[in-house]
Amino acid sequence: MSRLVWELRRAQWRLGIVGALAILLIGAAAVIALVQILPLHNDIAAREADLDARAAKLKLPPPPSPDQAVAPFSAEQRYFIFLHSLHAIAAKNGISLPQITYQLAAPDKDSSLRRYVVETTFAATYLQFRVFLSELRTMPGLRCERLTIARPNIGVTQLDVHLQCAFLVEASK
């Protein structure tokens, strides 16, 4: 025991005040690591495990079209499935929809239908646009209301398209 005390006094004499402060800082860093960093690391690991478990439950993609989502889905859920289908059809045809507006139209008091308006502007070639529009027409409940096609230069094959569609779905009462 006396040897340990003698070694500590010798280390204090050799290190001086700066060495003693360095040892205190290293000790404080170790305490902070034990008190703050390790519990935070464990919390992050637990959250990642929970997120992975929740992501594993979401393996089923939404139905390919809104009319296949019938019984347990509400009108809003069928509308979101329609939006997923719209973007999937656009991506399949190589069309990017950089600007798109979604809104719920004012409902009629007598009607049980909900009308959602989708308005988008995009650029596409003529062939991409034709295939995109023909696939959109097969979707039940979709109506193309307004279509504006412009070609800014006669030598350019890209079309500037402005499309306004309405999606009608029956709301549950």
XYZ file of N, CA and C in Angstrom:
519
model
N 0.828 -1.189 0.000
C 0.000 0.000 0.000
C 0.871 1.250 0.000
N 1.926 1.211 0.810
C 2.792 2.378 0.858
C 3.517 2.576 -0.467
N 3.766 1.477 -1.187
C 4.407 1.581 -2.494
C 3.487 2.317 -3.468
N 2.178 2.053 -3.434
C 1.203 2.715 -4.310
C 1.136 4.202 -4.019
N 1.130 4.565 -2.732
C 1.106 5.970 -2.348
C 2.375 6.665 -2.830
N 3.517 5.951 -2.667
C 4.787 6.526 -3.098
C 4.797 6.746 -4.624
N 4.228 5.789 -5.413
C 4.176 5.921 -6.878
C 3.248 7.059 -7.297
N 2.126 7.242 -6.596
C 1.205 8.340 -6.926
C 1.857 9.694 -6.665
N 2.595 9.816 -5.537
C 3.285 11.081 -5.246
C 4.381 11.344 -6.273
N 5.076 10.313 -6.683
C 6.134 10.447 -7.679
C 5.536 10.870 -9.021
N 4.360 10.276 -9.407
C 3.703 10.643 -10.663
C 3.225 12.092 -10.608
N 2.728 12.525 -9.452
C 2.282 13.916 -9.302
C 3.462 14.867 -9.457
N 4.596 14.494 -8.872
C 5.782 15.340 -8.977
C 6.291 15.391 -10.412
N 6.242 14.265 -11.154
C 6.730 14.227 -12.527
C 5.757 14.910 -13.487
N 4.469 14.728 -13.315
C 3.475 15.297 -14.245
C 3.240 16.777 -14.003
N 3.245 17.190 -12.806
C 2.980 18.574 -12.483
C 1.492 18.888 -12.611
N 1.172 20.174 -12.647
C -0.219 20.624 -12.709
C -0.851 20.296 -14.058
N -0.108 20.474 -15.140
C -0.644 20.196 -16.480
C -0.985 18.722 -16.626
N -0.144 17.848 -16.150
C -0.409 16.411 -16.219
C -1.617 16.023 -15.395
N -1.737 16.631 -14.208
C -2.892 16.329 -13.353
C -4.186 16.783 -14.032
N -4.153 17.939 -14.693
C -5.341 18.405 -15.428
C -5.662 17.482 -16.598
N -4.644 16.987 -17.274
C -4.866 16.062 -18.385
C -5.522 14.779 -17.906
N -5.059 14.264 -16.776
C -5.654 13.048 -16.213
C -7.103 13.308 -15.812
N -7.379 14.485 -15.238
C -8.762 14.839 -14.883
C -9.642 14.942 -16.125
N -9.123 15.532 -17.203
C -9.900 15.633 -18.449
C -10.178 14.259 -19.054
N -9.201 13.393 -19.025
C -9.413 12.026 -19.529
C -10.455 11.308 -18.681
N -10.388 11.491 -17.373
C -11.390 10.895 -16.487
C -12.785 11.450 -16.753
N -12.869 12.779 -16.967
C -14.177 13.395 -17.257
C -14.726 12.878 -18.585
N -13.864 12.715 -19.581
C -14.313 12.188 -20.876
C -14.832 10.759 -20.734
N -14.173 9.962 -19.913
C -14.627 8.586 -19.685
C -15.985 8.575 -18.994
N -16.179 9.469 -18.029
C -17.468 9.545 -17.330
C -18.574 9.979 -18.294
N -18.285 10.975 -19.127
C -19.278 11.436 -20.108
C -19.622 10.313 -21.071
N -18.624 9.564 -21.509
C -18.878 8.445 -22.424
C -19.782 7.411 -21.780
N -19.555 7.125 -20.518
C -20.383 6.132 -19.842
C -21.791 6.635 -19.578
N -21.916 7.916 -19.253
C -23.215 8.456 -18.851
C -24.056 8.908 -20.046
N -23.425 9.488 -21.070
C -24.173 10.080 -22.172
C -24.135 9.241 -23.456
N -22.959 8.887 -23.900
C -22.805 8.300 -25.230
C -23.319 6.870 -25.303
N -22.999 6.040 -24.346
C -23.445 4.651 -24.404
C -24.968 4.512 -24.352
N -25.684 5.215 -23.456
C -27.153 5.111 -23.494
C -27.739 5.639 -24.812
N -27.144 6.695 -25.372
C -27.618 7.220 -26.649
C -27.396 6.203 -27.761
N -26.260 5.552 -27.752
C -25.970 4.528 -28.754
C -26.967 3.370 -28.638
N -27.275 2.958 -27.420
C -28.249 1.882 -27.214
C -29.642 2.306 -27.667
N -30.013 3.568 -27.436
C -31.314 4.074 -27.865
C -31.413 4.088 -29.390
N -30.371 4.527 -30.042
C -30.368 4.550 -31.513
C -30.474 3.132 -32.065
N -29.762 2.197 -31.464
C -29.831 0.801 -31.916
C -31.243 0.237 -31.737
N -31.892 0.565 -30.628
C -33.260 0.091 -30.397
C -34.225 0.701 -31.409
N -34.047 1.991 -31.712
C -34.921 2.636 -32.701
C -34.713 2.060 -34.088
N -33.461 1.765 -34.447
C -33.196 1.154 -35.752
C -33.839 -0.224 -35.843
N -33.783 -0.992 -34.782
C -34.410 -2.314 -34.776
C -35.922 -2.188 -34.927
N -36.520 -1.218 -34.235
C -37.959 -0.984 -34.349
C -38.332 -0.542 -35.763
N -37.530 0.337 -36.342
C -37.786 0.805 -37.701
C -37.654 -0.327 -38.709
N -36.668 -1.188 -38.536
C -36.514 -2.333 -39.428
C -37.697 -3.283 -39.308
N -38.189 -3.475 -38.091
C -39.350 -4.354 -37.893
C -40.587 -3.755 -38.546
N -40.762 -2.434 -38.433
C -41.919 -1.793 -39.065
C -41.792 -1.805 -40.579
N -40.580 -1.648 -41.100
C -40.377 -1.684 -42.550
C -40.627 -3.080 -43.103
N -40.321 -4.114 -42.316
C -40.564 -5.481 -42.759
C -42.062 -5.751 -42.915
N -42.890 -5.090 -42.107
C -44.339 -5.266 -42.212
C -44.902 -4.578 -43.453
N -44.171 -3.615 -44.011
C -44.654 -2.849 -45.154
C -44.153 -3.404 -46.485
N -43.885 -4.676 -46.551
C -43.352 -5.273 -47.769
C -44.394 -5.317 -48.887
N -45.663 -5.341 -48.551
C -46.687 -5.411 -49.578
C -46.872 -4.052 -50.234
N -46.710 -3.962 -51.556
C -46.908 -2.677 -52.235
C -48.397 -2.361 -52.327
N -48.734 -1.114 -52.573
C -50.150 -0.797 -52.747
C -50.689 -1.453 -54.009
N -51.988 -1.650 -54.083
C -52.566 -2.264 -55.282
C -52.232 -1.434 -56.523
N -52.130 -2.077 -57.693
C -51.731 -1.347 -58.893
C -52.760 -0.344 -59.383
N -54.007 -0.534 -59.045
C -55.000 0.454 -59.444
C -56.016 0.638 -58.326
N -56.635 1.833 -58.262
C -57.528 2.135 -57.140
C -58.766 1.259 -57.053
N -59.254 0.738 -58.188
C -60.481 -0.056 -58.086
C -60.206 -1.451 -57.548
N -58.947 -1.863 -57.467
C -58.617 -3.139 -56.836
C -58.554 -3.003 -55.326
N -58.548 -1.783 -54.847
C -58.562 -1.522 -53.408
C -59.990 -1.193 -53.022
N -60.801 -2.195 -52.795
C -62.227 -1.949 -52.592
C -62.641 -1.898 -51.133
N -62.876 -2.991 -50.517
C -63.611 -3.030 -49.261
C -62.992 -2.246 -48.099
N -61.815 -2.568 -47.619
C -61.383 -1.929 -46.385
C -60.786 -0.538 -46.563
N -60.726 -0.030 -47.785
C -60.058 1.238 -48.023
C -61.050 2.391 -48.072
N -60.668 3.505 -47.473
C -61.505 4.701 -47.504
C -61.252 5.443 -48.809
N -62.024 6.503 -49.031
C -61.862 7.286 -50.248
C -60.483 7.921 -50.318
N -59.981 8.393 -49.183
C -58.651 9.009 -49.166
C -57.563 7.990 -49.479
N -57.708 6.780 -48.928
C -56.712 5.752 -49.204
C -56.735 5.351 -50.677
N -57.917 5.265 -51.279
C -58.000 4.945 -52.709
C -57.416 6.074 -53.545
N -57.550 7.316 -53.084
C -56.954 8.448 -53.786
C -55.427 8.368 -53.728
N -54.880 8.001 -52.579
C -53.429 7.871 -52.479
C -52.915 6.709 -53.329
N -53.704 5.653 -53.444
C -53.332 4.556 -54.337
C -53.363 5.036 -55.785
N -54.350 5.859 -56.115
C -54.388 6.451 -57.457
C -53.144 7.291 -57.721
N -52.721 8.101 -56.751
C -51.518 8.916 -56.931
C -50.290 8.036 -57.120
N -50.223 6.958 -56.363
C -49.115 6.015 -56.529
C -49.136 5.439 -57.946
N -50.310 5.072 -58.431
C -50.426 4.524 -59.781
C -50.053 5.556 -60.830
N -50.455 6.799 -60.635
C -50.129 7.874 -61.579
C -48.618 8.047 -61.694
N -47.950 8.109 -60.558
C -46.497 8.265 -60.583
C -45.800 7.018 -61.134
N -46.354 5.838 -60.859
C -45.761 4.603 -61.383
C -45.887 4.544 -62.902
N -47.035 4.945 -63.431
C -47.223 4.962 -64.886
C -46.283 5.969 -65.529
N -46.139 7.121 -64.910
C -45.230 8.144 -65.447
C -43.789 7.640 -65.431
N -43.370 7.030 -64.347
C -41.995 6.528 -64.256
C -41.756 5.398 -65.253
N -42.768 4.552 -65.450
C -42.630 3.445 -66.394
C -42.408 3.948 -67.815
N -43.007 5.098 -68.132
C -42.882 5.656 -69.477
C -41.754 6.676 -69.591
N -40.961 6.821 -68.540
C -39.823 7.722 -68.596
C -40.185 9.188 -68.463
N -41.311 9.467 -67.826
C -41.770 10.844 -67.649
C -41.564 11.243 -66.203
N -40.982 12.407 -66.009
C -40.791 12.952 -64.680
C -41.860 14.012 -64.435
N -42.527 13.926 -63.292
C -43.565 14.895 -62.937
C -42.999 15.848 -61.891
N -42.272 16.890 -62.323
C -41.617 17.759 -61.341
C -42.573 18.689 -60.615
N -43.677 19.020 -61.259
C -44.614 19.958 -60.645
C -46.002 19.337 -60.725
N -46.594 19.105 -59.551
C -47.921 18.495 -59.524
C -48.707 19.089 -58.357
N -49.974 19.341 -58.592
C -50.848 19.934 -57.583
C -52.009 18.981 -57.334
N -52.295 18.712 -56.063
C -53.404 17.848 -55.665
C -54.359 18.667 -54.810
N -55.647 18.460 -55.026
C -56.614 19.129 -54.147
C -57.953 18.403 -54.197
N -58.685 18.539 -53.110
C -60.025 17.978 -53.012
C -60.994 19.049 -53.475
N -61.810 18.718 -54.483
C -62.788 19.672 -54.977
C -63.951 19.767 -53.998
N -64.672 20.869 -54.062
C -65.814 21.073 -53.157
C -66.868 19.999 -53.431
N -67.256 19.267 -52.394
C -68.216 18.174 -52.610
C -69.654 18.687 -52.795
N -70.423 17.950 -53.595
C -71.849 18.240 -53.734
C -72.571 17.677 -52.514
N -73.629 18.365 -52.113
C -74.360 17.919 -50.924
C -75.125 16.625 -51.180
N -75.601 16.440 -52.397
C -76.421 15.276 -52.708
C -75.590 14.065 -53.139
N -74.380 14.281 -53.542
C -73.570 13.211 -54.116
C -72.733 12.514 -53.054
N -72.546 11.201 -53.238
C -71.672 10.450 -52.341
C -70.269 10.309 -52.949
N -70.038 10.992 -54.078
C -68.737 10.931 -54.734
C -67.828 12.040 -54.231
N -66.564 11.708 -54.129
C -65.548 12.720 -53.833
C -64.753 12.939 -55.106
N -64.464 14.194 -55.373
C -63.732 14.551 -56.588
C -62.405 15.184 -56.190
N -61.332 14.568 -56.647
C -59.978 15.067 -56.394
C -59.417 15.579 -57.713
N -58.822 16.759 -57.685
C -58.258 17.362 -58.885
C -56.737 17.257 -58.807
N -56.157 16.767 -59.899
C -54.710 16.629 -60.021
C -54.294 17.425 -61.245
N -53.348 18.329 -61.026
C -52.880 19.170 -62.119
C -51.358 19.079 -62.175
N -50.832 18.808 -63.369
C -49.392 18.618 -63.502
C -48.867 19.218 -64.795
N -47.588 19.552 -64.764
C -46.885 20.051 -65.931
C -45.618 19.226 -66.083
N -45.364 18.744 -67.305
C -44.167 17.932 -67.543
C -43.750 18.031 -68.992
N -42.571 17.511 -69.283
C -42.050 17.476 -70.644
C -41.877 16.020 -71.051
N -42.239 15.706 -72.284
C -42.130 14.335 -72.784
C -42.082 14.352 -74.299
N -41.627 13.252 -74.862
C -41.707 13.119 -76.319
C -43.138 12.741 -76.669
N -43.455 12.817 -77.947
C -44.809 12.523 -78.379
C -45.179 11.075 -78.072
N -44.262 10.141 -78.329
C -44.542 8.739 -78.074
C -44.724 8.465 -76.581
N -43.854 9.034 -75.740
C -44.006 8.862 -74.288
C -45.351 9.391 -73.825
N -45.734 10.541 -74.335
C -47.002 11.143 -73.925
C -48.189 10.289 -74.357
N -48.161 9.764 -75.587
C -49.270 8.940 -76.079
C -49.455 7.684 -75.238
N -48.346 7.018 -74.933
C -48.433 5.795 -74.132
C -48.895 6.127 -72.713
N -48.368 7.205 -72.140
C -48.758 7.636 -70.798
C -50.254 7.924 -70.738
N -50.760 8.677 -71.699
C -52.183 9.028 -71.701
C -53.063 7.812 -71.952
N -52.626 6.889 -72.810
C -53.443 5.698 -73.056
C -53.517 4.816 -71.812
N -52.423 4.749 -71.029
C -52.472 3.964 -69.792
C -53.294 4.668 -68.716
N -53.275 5.996 -68.708
C -54.102 6.719 -67.745
C -55.587 6.512 -68.015
N -55.944 6.435 -69.278
C -57.365 6.279 -69.625
C -57.942 4.961 -69.157
N -57.101 3.964 -68.923
C -57.614 2.667 -68.455
C -57.909 2.666 -66.962
N -57.480 3.690 -66.252
C -57.720 3.741 -64.808
C -59.169 4.135 -64.531
N -59.899 3.326 -63.766
C -61.286 3.662 -63.460
C -61.371 4.858 -62.520
N -62.333 5.705 -62.775
C -62.555 6.865 -61.928
C -61.767 8.085 -62.342
N -60.934 7.973 -63.357
C -60.101 9.088 -63.793
C -60.704 9.731 -65.026
N -60.726 11.054 -65.021
C -61.239 11.809 -66.166
C -60.253 12.936 -66.459
N -59.756 12.977 -67.687
C -58.870 14.068 -68.101
C -59.749 15.249 -68.488
N -59.638 16.341 -67.756
C -60.512 17.484 -67.977
C -59.908 18.530 -68.895
N -58.627 18.785 -68.727
C -57.999 19.832 -69.525
C -56.605 19.367 -69.919
N -56.272 19.558 -71.196
C -54.978 19.147 -71.704
C -54.453 20.236 -72.619
N -53.240 20.700 -72.329
C -52.593 21.702 -73.167
C -51.232 21.154 -73.560
N -50.996 21.089 -74.871
C -49.721 20.603 -75.380
C -49.088 21.727 -76.180
N -47.820 21.986 -75.911
C -47.099 23.034 -76.635
C -45.733 22.504 -77.029
N -45.283 22.935 -78.192
C -43.930 22.613 -78.636
C -43.241 23.942 -78.875
N -42.299 24.322 -77.991
C -41.729 25.663 -78.046
C -40.971 25.950 -79.339
N -40.386 24.932 -79.933
C -39.618 25.124 -81.155
C -39.977 23.986 -82.099
N -40.166 24.293 -83.366
C -40.600 23.274 -84.321
C -39.548 22.189 -84.502
N -38.283 22.499 -84.266
C -37.221 21.524 -84.432
C -37.012 20.624 -83.222
N -37.695 20.887 -82.128
C -37.526 20.130 -80.889
C -38.616 19.072 -80.797
N -38.242 17.868 -80.388
C -39.235 16.791 -80.287
C -39.911 16.730 -78.923
N -39.444 17.504 -77.964
C -40.047 17.520 -76.631
C -41.333 18.344 -76.648
N -42.334 17.825 -75.985
C -43.603 18.526 -75.814
C -43.684 19.056 -74.393
N -44.206 20.246 -74.232
C -44.530 20.778 -72.907
C -46.007 20.505 -72.683
N -46.311 19.685 -71.671
C -47.682 19.216 -71.449
C -48.190 19.754 -70.123
N -49.399 20.279 -70.142
C -50.115 20.703 -68.931
C -51.394 19.874 -68.896
N -51.548 19.053 -67.854
C -52.653 18.107 -67.772
C -53.417 18.318 -66.475
N -54.732 18.400 -66.604
C -55.588 18.487 -65.418
C -56.544 17.311 -65.456
N -56.524 16.515 -64.382
C -57.371 15.330 -64.287
C -58.229 15.420 -63.034
N -59.331 14.700 -63.077
C -60.187 14.566 -61.900
C -60.318 13.092 -61.595
N -60.196 12.757 -60.332
C -60.357 11.376 -59.891
C -61.601 11.326 -59.023
N -62.563 10.505 -59.401
C -63.819 10.375 -58.659
C -63.821 9.057 -57.906
N -64.182 9.123 -56.638
C -64.252 7.927 -55.821
C -65.472 8.045 -54.916
N -66.099 6.911 -54.669
C -67.282 6.921 -53.812
C -66.860 6.939 -52.365
N -67.367 7.904 -51.638
C -67.046 8.045 -50.219
C -67.976 7.169 -49.396
N -67.433 6.558 -48.386
C -68.265 5.735 -47.500
C -69.070 6.650 -46.594
N -70.264 6.209 -46.284
C -71.148 7.049 -45.451
C -71.124 6.606 -44.026
